[in-house]
Short mmCIF file of C-alpha atoms in Angstrom, two decimals:
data_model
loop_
_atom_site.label_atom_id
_atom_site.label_comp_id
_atom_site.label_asym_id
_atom_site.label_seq_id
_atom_site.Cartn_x
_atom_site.Cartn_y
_atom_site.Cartn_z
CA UNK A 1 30.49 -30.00 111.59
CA UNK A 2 32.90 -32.75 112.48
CA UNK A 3 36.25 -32.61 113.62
CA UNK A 4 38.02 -33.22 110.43
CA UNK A 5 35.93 -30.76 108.43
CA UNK A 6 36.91 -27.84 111.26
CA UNK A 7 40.40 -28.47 111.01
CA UNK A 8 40.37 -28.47 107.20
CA UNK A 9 37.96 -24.77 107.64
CA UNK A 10 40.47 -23.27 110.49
CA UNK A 11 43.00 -21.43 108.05
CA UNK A 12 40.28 -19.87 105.89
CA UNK A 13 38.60 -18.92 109.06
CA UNK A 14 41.95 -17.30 110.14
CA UNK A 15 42.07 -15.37 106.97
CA UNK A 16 38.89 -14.26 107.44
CA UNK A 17 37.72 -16.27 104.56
CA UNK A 18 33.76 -16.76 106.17
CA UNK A 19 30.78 -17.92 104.41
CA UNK A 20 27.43 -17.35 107.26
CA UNK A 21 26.56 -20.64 107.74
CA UNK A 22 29.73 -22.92 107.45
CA UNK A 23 31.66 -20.07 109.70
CA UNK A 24 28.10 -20.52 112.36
CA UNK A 25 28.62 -24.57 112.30
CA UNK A 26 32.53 -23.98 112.88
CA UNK A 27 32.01 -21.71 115.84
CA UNK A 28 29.45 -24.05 117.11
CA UNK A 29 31.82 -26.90 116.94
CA UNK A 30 34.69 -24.74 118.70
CA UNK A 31 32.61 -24.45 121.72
CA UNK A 32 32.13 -27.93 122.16
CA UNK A 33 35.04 -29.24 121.31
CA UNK A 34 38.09 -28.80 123.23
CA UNK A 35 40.70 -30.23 121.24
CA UNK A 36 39.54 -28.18 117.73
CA UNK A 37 39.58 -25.22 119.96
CA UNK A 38 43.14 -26.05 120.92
CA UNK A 39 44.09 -26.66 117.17
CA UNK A 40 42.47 -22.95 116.57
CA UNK A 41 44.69 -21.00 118.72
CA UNK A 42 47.69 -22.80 117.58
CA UNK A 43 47.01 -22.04 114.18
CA UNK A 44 46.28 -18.57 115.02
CA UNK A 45 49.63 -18.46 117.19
CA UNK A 46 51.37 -19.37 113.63
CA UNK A 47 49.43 -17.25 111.56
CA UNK A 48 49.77 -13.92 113.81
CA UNK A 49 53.56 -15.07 114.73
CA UNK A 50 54.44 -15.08 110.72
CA UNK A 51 52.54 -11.99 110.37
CA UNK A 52 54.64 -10.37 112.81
CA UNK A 53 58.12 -11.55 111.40
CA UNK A 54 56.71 -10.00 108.01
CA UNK A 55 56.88 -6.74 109.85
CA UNK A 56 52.11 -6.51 109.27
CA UNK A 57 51.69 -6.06 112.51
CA UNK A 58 53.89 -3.50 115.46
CA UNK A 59 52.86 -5.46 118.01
CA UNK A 60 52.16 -9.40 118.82
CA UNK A 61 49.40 -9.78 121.01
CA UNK A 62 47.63 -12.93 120.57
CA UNK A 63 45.26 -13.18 123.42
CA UNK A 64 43.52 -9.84 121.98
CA UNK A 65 44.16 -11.04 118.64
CA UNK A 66 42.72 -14.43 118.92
CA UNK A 67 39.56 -12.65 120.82
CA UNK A 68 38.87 -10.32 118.44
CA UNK A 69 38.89 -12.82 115.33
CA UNK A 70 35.96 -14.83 117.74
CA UNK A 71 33.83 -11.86 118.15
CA UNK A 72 34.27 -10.33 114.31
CA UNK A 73 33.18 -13.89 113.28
CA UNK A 74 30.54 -13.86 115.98
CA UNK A 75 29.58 -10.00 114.87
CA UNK A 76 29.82 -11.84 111.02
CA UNK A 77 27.12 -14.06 111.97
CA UNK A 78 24.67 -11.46 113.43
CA UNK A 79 25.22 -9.27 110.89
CA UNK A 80 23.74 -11.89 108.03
CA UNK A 81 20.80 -13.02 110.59
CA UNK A 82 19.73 -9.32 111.29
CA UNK A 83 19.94 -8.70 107.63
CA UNK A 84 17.79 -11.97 106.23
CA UNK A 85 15.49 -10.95 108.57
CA UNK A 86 15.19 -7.38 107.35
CA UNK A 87 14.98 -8.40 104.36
CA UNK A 88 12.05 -10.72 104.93
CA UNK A 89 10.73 -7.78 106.69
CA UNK A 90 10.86 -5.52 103.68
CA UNK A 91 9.74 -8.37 101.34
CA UNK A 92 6.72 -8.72 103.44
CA UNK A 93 5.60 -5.31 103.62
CA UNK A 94 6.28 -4.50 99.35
CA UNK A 95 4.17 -7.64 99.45
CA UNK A 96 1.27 -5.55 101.37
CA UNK A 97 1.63 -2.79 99.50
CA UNK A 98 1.67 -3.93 96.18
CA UNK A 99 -1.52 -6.28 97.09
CA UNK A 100 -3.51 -3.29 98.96
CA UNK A 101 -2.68 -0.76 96.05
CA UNK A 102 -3.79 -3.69 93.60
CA UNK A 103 -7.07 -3.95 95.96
CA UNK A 104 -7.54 0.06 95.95
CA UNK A 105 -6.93 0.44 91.93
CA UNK A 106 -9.67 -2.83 90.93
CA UNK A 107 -11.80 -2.44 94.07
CA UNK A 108 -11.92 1.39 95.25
CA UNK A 109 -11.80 2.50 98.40
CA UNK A 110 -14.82 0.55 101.16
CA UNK A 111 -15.59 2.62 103.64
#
């Protein structure tokens, strides 16, 4: 992900609006880019600030605010690689078991 396309992805992001692998190439960008990162927490500044005025939120604190959007998207992505990997797990294994009851029903038991 370039610039341009994070800065056009950073309100969705905000709102929580995260699809796995354009949210994993938008954190990757953040990290390496200094200035995006900047544009991030200004946006979030806004975003949180309004949200307060609007009387969502008690309590403005966007250090812990800004931290925990990072880690939910970070928890986001682990969440979809753990599950595509269970899943190719379980795929794998009905695979096996479909194939050695297959075996079992044409062939009988060898032994």
């Amino acid at each position: 992900m370039n610039c341009l396309e994070a800065r056009k992805y950073i309100n969705d992001f905000i709102q929580g609006n995260w699809e796995e692998e354009q949210c994993e190439s938008f954190l990757e960008h953040m990290e390496s880019c200094k200035d995006c990162r900047e544009e991030l927490r200004i946006t979030h500044m806004i975003y949180e600030g309004l949200q307060s005025l609007e009387g969502e939120q008690e309590e403005l604190q966007l250090e812990k605010s800004y931290q925990n959007l990072i880690e939910e998207a970070h928890f986001f992505i682990f969440q979809n690689h753990f599950f595509r990997g269970l899943r190719i797990v379980v795929h794998s294994l009905l695979f096996w078991a479909v194939f050695f009851s297959a075996w079992y029903s044409f062939y009988g038991f060898i032994g």
